[in-house]
Coordinates of C-alpha atoms in Angstrom, one line a residue:
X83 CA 82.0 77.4 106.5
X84 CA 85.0 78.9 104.5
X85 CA 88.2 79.6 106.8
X86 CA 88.4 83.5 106.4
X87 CA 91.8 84.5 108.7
X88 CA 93.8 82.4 106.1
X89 CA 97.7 82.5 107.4
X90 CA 100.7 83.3 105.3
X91 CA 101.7 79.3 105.3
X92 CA 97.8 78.8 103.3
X93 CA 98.3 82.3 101.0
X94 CA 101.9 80.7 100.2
X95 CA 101.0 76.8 99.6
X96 CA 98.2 78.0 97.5
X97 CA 99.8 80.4 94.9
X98 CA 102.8 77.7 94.8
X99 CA 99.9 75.4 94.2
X100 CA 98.4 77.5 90.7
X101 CA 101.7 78.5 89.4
X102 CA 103.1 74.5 89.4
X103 CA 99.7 73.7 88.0
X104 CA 99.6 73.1 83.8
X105 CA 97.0 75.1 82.8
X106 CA 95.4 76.2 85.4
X107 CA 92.6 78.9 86.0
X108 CA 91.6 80.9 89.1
X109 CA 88.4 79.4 88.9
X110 CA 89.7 75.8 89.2
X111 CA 92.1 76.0 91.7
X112 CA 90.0 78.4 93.7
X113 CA 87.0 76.0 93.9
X114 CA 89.5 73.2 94.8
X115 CA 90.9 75.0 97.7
X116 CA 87.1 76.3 98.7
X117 CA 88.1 80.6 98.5
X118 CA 87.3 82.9 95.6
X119 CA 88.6 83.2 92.4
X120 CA 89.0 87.2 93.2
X121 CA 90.9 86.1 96.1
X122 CA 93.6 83.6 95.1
X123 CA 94.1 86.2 91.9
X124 CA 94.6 88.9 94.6
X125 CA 97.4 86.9 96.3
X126 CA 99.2 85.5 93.3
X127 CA 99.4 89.1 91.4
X128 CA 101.0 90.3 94.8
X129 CA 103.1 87.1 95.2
X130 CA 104.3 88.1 91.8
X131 CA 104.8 91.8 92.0
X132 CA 107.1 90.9 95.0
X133 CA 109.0 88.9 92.9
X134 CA 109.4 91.6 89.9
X135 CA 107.3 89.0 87.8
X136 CA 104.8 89.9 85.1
X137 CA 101.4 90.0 86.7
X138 CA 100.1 89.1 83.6
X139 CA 101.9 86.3 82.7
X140 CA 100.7 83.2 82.9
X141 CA 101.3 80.2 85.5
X142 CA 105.0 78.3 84.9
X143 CA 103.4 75.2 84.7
X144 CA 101.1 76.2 81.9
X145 CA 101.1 78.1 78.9
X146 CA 99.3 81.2 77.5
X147 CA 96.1 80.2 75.5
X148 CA 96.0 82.7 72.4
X149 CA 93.9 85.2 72.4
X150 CA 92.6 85.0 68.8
X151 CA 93.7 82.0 66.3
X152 CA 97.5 82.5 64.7
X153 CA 97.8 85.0 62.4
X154 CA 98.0 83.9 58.5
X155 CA 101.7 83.3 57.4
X156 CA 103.0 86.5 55.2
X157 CA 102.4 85.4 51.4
X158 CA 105.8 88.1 50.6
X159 CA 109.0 86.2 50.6
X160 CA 110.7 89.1 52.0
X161 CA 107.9 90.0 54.5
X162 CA 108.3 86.1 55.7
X163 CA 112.4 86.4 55.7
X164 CA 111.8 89.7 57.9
X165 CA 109.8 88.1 60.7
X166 CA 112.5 84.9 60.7
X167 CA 115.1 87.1 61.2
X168 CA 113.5 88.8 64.1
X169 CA 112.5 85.5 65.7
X170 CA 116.3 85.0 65.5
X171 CA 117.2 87.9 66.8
X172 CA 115.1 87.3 69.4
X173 CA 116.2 83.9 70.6
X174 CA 119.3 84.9 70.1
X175 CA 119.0 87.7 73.0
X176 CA 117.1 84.9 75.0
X177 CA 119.9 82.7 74.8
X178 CA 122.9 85.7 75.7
X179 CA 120.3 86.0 79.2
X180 CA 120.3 82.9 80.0
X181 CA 123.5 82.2 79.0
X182 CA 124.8 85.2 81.7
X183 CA 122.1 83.9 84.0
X184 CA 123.8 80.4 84.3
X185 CA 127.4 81.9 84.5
X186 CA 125.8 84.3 87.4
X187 CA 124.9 81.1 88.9
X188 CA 127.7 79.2 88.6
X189 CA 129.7 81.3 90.5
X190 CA 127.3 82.1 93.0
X191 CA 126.6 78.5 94.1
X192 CA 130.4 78.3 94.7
X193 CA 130.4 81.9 96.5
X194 CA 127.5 81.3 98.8
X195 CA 128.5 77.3 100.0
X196 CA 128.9 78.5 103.1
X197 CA 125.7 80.2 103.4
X198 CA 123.4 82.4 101.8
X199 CA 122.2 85.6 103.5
X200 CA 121.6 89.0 102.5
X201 CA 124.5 90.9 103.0
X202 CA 126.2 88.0 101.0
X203 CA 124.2 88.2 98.2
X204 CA 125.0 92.6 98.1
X205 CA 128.9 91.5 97.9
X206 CA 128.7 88.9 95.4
X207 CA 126.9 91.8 93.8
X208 CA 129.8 94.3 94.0
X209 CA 132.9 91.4 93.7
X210 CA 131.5 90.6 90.7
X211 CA 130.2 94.0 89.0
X212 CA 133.2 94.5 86.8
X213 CA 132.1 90.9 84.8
X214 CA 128.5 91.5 85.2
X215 CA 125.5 94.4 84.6
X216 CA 124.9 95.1 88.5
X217 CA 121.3 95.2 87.1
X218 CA 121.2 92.1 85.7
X219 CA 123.4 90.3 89.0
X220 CA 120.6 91.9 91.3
X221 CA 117.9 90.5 89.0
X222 CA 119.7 86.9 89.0
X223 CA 119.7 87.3 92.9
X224 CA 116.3 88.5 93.8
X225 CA 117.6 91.9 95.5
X226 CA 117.4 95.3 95.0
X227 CA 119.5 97.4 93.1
X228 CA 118.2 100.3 95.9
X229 CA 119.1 98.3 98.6
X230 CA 122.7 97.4 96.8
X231 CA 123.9 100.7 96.6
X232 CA 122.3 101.6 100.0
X233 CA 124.6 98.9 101.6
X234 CA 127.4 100.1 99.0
X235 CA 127.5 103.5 100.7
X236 CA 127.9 102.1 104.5
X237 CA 131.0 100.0 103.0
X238 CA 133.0 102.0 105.2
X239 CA 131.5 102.0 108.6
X240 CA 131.1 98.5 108.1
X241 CA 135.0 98.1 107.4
X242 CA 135.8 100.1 110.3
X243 CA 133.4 97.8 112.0
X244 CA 135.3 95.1 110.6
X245 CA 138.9 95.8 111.9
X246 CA 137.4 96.6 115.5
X247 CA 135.9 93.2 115.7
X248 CA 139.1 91.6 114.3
X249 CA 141.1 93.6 117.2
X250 CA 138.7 92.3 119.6
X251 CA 138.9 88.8 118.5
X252 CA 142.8 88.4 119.0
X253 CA 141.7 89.7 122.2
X254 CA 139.2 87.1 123.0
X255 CA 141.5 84.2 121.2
X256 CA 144.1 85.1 123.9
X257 CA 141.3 84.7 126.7
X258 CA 139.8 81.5 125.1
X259 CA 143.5 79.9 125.0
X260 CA 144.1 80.7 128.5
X261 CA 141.3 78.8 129.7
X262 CA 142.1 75.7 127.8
X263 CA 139.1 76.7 125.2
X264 CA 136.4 75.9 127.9
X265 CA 135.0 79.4 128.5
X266 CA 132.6 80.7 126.5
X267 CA 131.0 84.7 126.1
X268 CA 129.8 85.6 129.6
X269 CA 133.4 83.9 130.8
X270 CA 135.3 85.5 128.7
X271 CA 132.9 88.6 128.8
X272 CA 134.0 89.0 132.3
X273 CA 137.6 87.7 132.0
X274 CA 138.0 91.5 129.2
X275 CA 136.5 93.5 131.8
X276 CA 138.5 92.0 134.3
X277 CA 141.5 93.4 132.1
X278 CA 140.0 96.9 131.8
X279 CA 138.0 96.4 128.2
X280 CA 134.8 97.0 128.6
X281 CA 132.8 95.0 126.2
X282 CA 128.9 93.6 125.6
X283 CA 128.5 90.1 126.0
X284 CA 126.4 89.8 123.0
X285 CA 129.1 91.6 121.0
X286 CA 131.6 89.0 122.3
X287 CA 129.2 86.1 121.3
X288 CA 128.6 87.7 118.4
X289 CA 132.0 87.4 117.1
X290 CA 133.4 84.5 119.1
X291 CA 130.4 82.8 116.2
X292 CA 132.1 84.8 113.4
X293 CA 135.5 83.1 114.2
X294 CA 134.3 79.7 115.3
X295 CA 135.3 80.4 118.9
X296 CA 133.3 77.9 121.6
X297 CA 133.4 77.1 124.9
X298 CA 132.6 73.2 126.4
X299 CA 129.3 72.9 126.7
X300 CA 128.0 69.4 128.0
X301 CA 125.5 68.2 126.2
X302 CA 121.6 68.1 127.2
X303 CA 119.4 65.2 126.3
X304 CA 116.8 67.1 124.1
X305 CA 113.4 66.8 124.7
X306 CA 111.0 67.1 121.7
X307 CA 107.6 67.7 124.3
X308 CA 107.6 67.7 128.0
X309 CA 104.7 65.4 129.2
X310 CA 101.6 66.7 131.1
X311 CA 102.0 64.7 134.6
X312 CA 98.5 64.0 134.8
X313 CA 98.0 63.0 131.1
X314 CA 96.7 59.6 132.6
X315 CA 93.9 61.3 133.4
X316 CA 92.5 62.2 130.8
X317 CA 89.4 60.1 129.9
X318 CA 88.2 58.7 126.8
X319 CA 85.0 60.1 126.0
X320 CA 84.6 58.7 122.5
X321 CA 84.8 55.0 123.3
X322 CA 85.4 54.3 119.5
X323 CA 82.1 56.2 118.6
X324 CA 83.8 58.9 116.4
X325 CA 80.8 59.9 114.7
X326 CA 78.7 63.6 115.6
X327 CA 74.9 64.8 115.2
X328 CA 76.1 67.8 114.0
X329 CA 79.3 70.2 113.3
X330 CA 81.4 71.3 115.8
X331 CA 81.2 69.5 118.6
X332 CA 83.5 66.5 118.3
X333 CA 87.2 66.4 116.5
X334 CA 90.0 64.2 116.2
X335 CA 93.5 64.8 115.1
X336 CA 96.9 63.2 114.8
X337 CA 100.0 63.5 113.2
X338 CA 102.0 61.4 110.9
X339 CA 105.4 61.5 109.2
X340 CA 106.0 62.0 105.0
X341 CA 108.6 60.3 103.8
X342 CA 111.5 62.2 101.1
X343 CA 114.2 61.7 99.9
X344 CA 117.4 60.5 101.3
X345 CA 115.9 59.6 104.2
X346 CA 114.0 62.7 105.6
X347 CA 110.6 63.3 106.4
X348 CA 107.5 66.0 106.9
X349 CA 105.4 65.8 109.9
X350 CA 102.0 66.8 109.2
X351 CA 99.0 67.2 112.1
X352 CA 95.6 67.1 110.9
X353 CA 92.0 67.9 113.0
X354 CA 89.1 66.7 111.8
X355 CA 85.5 67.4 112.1
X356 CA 83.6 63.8 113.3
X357 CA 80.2 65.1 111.6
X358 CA 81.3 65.2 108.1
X359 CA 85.3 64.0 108.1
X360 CA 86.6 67.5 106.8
X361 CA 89.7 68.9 107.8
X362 CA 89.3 72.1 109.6
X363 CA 93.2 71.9 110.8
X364 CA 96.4 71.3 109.6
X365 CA 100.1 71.9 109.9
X366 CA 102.9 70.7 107.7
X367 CA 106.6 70.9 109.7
X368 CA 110.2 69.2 109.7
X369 CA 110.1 68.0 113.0
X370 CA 107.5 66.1 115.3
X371 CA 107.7 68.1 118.6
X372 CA 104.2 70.1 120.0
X373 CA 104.5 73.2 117.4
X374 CA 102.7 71.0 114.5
X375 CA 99.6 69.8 116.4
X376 CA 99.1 73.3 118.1
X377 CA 98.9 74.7 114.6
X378 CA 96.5 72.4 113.6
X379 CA 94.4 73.1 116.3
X380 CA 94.8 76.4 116.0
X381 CA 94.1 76.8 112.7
X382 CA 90.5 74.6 113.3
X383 CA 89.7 77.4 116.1
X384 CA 89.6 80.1 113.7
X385 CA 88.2 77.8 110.4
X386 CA 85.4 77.0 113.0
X387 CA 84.9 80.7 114.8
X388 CA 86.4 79.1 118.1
X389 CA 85.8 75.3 119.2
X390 CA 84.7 76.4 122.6
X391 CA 83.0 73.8 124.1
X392 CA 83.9 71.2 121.9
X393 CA 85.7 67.6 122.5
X394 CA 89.4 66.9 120.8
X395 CA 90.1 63.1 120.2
X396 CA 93.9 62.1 120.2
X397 CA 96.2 59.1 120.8
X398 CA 98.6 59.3 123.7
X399 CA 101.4 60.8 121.5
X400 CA 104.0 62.8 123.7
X401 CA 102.7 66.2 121.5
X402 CA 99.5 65.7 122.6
X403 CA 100.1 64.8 126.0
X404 CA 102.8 68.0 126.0
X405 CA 102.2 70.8 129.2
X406 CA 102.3 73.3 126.0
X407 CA 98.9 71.2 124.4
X408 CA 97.1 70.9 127.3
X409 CA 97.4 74.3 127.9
X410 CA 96.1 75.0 124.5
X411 CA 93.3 73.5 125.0
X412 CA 92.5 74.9 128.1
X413 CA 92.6 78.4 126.3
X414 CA 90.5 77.5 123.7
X415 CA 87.8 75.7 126.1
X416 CA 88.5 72.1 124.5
X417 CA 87.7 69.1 126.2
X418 CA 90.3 66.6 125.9
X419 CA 89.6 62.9 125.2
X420 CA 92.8 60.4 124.6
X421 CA 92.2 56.6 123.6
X422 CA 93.4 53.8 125.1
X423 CA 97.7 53.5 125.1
X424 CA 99.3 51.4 122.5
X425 CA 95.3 51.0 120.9
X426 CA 95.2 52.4 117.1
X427 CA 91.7 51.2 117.2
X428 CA 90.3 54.2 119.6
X429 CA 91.9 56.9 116.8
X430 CA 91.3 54.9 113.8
X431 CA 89.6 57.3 111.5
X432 CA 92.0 59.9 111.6
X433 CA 94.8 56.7 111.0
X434 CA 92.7 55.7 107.9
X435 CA 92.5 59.3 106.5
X436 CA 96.7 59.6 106.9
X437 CA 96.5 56.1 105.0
X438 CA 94.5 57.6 102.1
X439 CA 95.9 60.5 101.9
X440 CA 99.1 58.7 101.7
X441 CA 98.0 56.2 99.1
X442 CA 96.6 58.6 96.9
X443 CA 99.2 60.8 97.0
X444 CA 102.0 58.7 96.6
X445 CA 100.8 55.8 94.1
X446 CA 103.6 53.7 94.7
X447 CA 106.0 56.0 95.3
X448 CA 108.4 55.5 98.2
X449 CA 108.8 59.2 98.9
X450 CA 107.6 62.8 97.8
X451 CA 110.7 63.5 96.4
X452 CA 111.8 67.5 97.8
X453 CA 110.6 69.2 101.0
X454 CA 108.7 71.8 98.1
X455 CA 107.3 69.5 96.2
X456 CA 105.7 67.0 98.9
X457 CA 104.8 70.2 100.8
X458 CA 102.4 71.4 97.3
X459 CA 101.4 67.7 96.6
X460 CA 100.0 67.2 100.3
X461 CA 98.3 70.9 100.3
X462 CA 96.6 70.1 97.0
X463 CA 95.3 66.7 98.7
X464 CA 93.9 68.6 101.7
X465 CA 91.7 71.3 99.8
X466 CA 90.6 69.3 97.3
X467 CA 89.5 66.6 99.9
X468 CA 87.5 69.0 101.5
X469 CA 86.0 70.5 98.5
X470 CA 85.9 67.2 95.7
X471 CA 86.9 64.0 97.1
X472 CA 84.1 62.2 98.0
X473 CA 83.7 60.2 101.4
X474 CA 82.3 57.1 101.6
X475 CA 81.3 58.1 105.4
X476 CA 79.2 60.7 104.0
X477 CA 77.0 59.0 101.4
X478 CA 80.2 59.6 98.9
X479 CA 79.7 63.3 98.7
X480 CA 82.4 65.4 99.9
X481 CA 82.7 67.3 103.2
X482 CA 82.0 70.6 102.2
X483 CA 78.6 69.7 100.4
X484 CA 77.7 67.1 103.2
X485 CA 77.6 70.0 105.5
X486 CA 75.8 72.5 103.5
X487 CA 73.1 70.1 102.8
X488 CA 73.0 69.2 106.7
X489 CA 72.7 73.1 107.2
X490 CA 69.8 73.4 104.2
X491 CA 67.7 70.6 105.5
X492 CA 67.7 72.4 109.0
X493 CA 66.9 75.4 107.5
X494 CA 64.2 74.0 105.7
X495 CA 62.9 71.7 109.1
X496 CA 62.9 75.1 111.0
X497 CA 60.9 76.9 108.0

């Protein structure tokens, strides 16, 4: 069955995925990734009209196919010398745009090195409106010209909002000295009250971060999931059997980490179905604490209609073992099931499809390169595994079509 609540992480991951794609078509990516044409169209015409793109144009990694064959080159000498010279023209106007584009960036990747955030972006915009079109700096930074001169017209208050914070900040320096620089806002919160200014702590935090004022803190030891005590307990109800009579009533997940460059890595969580090996669940993050594997599960729960009743296979990974998982489960009326600990062996189909999708995906490679591009390359795996790659677990078809024939031949059973 087709997931219908798609979230804003699938909507995104598949419009990134047709735009990067040479040549694509609705049609092709929509049958990889198992939705309708009409409705991957529907989010990338409103991805681009967010952007200011074209709707029509289109994707970046392609090219537009002509309509009709060229037209015949002009027999006229002048006619021919005409359209050169407007082909010049015209690359000539394309270069000047991207020529101002690059200087726009140039100085904006020195401007924004400490960060980029809105309000940055609106006075780089009016720094930098006497050497550029403000049109053409807004367009260069993805805002509105609107919004620009919206923020242009509360300059003042914010100036004024300025030089109080500045006052209060000598203020607060003089506190933070006196103390050794050990307190931090609800200290020295109290400490300006204390002296008759009466102040909001948040304001005080606020700015104490605007002018790199801390207090000591001691440092926690972070902890990425907090165990369930009574994880122990929880039986294993596969006993390496991780096959099902039918869908929906057995799953199996795990997670596993994608390696990019300079050392960094995706975690990706994955649920399957044990009838026919699809994935009903995944999650792509950059860390490997409980949010990952929830959103798998979560995201199985509504590809599914709800697993209520159903049995979730993991290894003894702290995220599964987490208070926050169990708890999870409990709400969606899993039953829990956890191999052996330190065996691969009890969760080893879900660690040979993170070994496939791996090798397939990588060839070789040591690492996906960007966060983006492993992010699109490991999306474009999971769909088109679902709805293409064949499985050798299901008589080579894939697991879309191994279901709907098991649902046909019931149909046909019960006829």
């Amino acid at each position: 069955m087709a997931l219908k609540d798609y979230s804003d992480e699938f909507k995104a991951d598949a419009v990134a995925l047709y735009e990067s794609t040479p040549g694509a078509t609705y049609k092709g990516i929509a049958a990889d990734l198992g939705i309708s044409r009409g409705t991957l169209r529907e989010w990338v015409l409103r991805d681009r009209k967010r952007r200011g793109q074209d709707p029509a144009a289109p994707p970046a990694g392609g090219r537009r196919i002509a309509a009709s064959k060229e037209a015949a080159p002009a027999t006229e000498p002048d006619e021919r010398i005409r359209q050169l010279e407007a082909r010049v023209a015209e690359l000539e106007a394309s270069e000047r745009k991207l020529a101002t584009e690059r200087d726009i960036l140039r100085k904006a990747a020195k401007y924004f090195a400490g960060g980029d955030e809105l309000v940055s972006r609106f006075q780089f915009v009016h720094d930098h409106r006497d050497a550029f079109e403000v049109k053409r700096l807004c367009e260069v930074l993805q805002v509105n010209r609107s919004s620009y001169y919206k923020w242009l017209s509360g300059r003042q208050a914010r100036q004024a909002r300025q030089r109080a914070d500045e006052r209060l900040a000598a203020r607060i320096r003089e506190v933070h000295a006196a103390s050794g620089g050990t307190y931090g806002s609800p200290r020295v919160t109290a400490e300006l009250k204390e002296k008759g200014l009466h102040v909001n702590e948040k304001r005080v935090a606020r700015v104490m971060r605007m002018f790199s004022l801390t207090g000591v803190r001691l440092r926690r030891r972070v902890r990425t999931t907090v165990p369930d005590p009574a994880a122990a307990l929880v039986p294993h109800l596969f006993r390496r059997n991780s096959t099902a009579p039918e869908p929906g009533i057995k799953y199996m997940g795990d997670n596993t980490c994608l390696p990019l460059e300079k050392g960094e890595f995706l975690s990706l969580a994955t649920v399957l179905d044990c009838f026919s090996r699809k994935v009903v669940g995944w999650s792509i993050a950059d860390h490997m604490r409980t949010d990952p594997v929830a959103d798998a599960l979560k995201m199985a729960a509504r590809t599914r209609g709800g697993l209520d009743g159903a049995v979730f296979h993991s290894d003894h990974g702290a995220q599964y073992g987490s208070r926050a998982f169990a708890g999870l489960c409990g709400q969606l009326e899993v039953t829990r099931s956890m191999g052996a600990v330190g065996s691969s062996a009890d969760n080893a189909a879900c660690e040979s499809f993170h070994a496939s999708l791996k090798r397939e995906t990588l060839q070789g490679a040591r690492h996906y390169g960007d966060a983006a591009t492993c992010r699109r390359t490991v999306f474009a795996w999971l769909t088109r595994y679902n709805t293409r790659r064949r499985h050798s677990a299901n008589g080579h078809l894939s697991p879309n079509e191994y279901q709907r024939r098991h649902h046909t031949a019931k149909l046909t059973l019960a006829a």
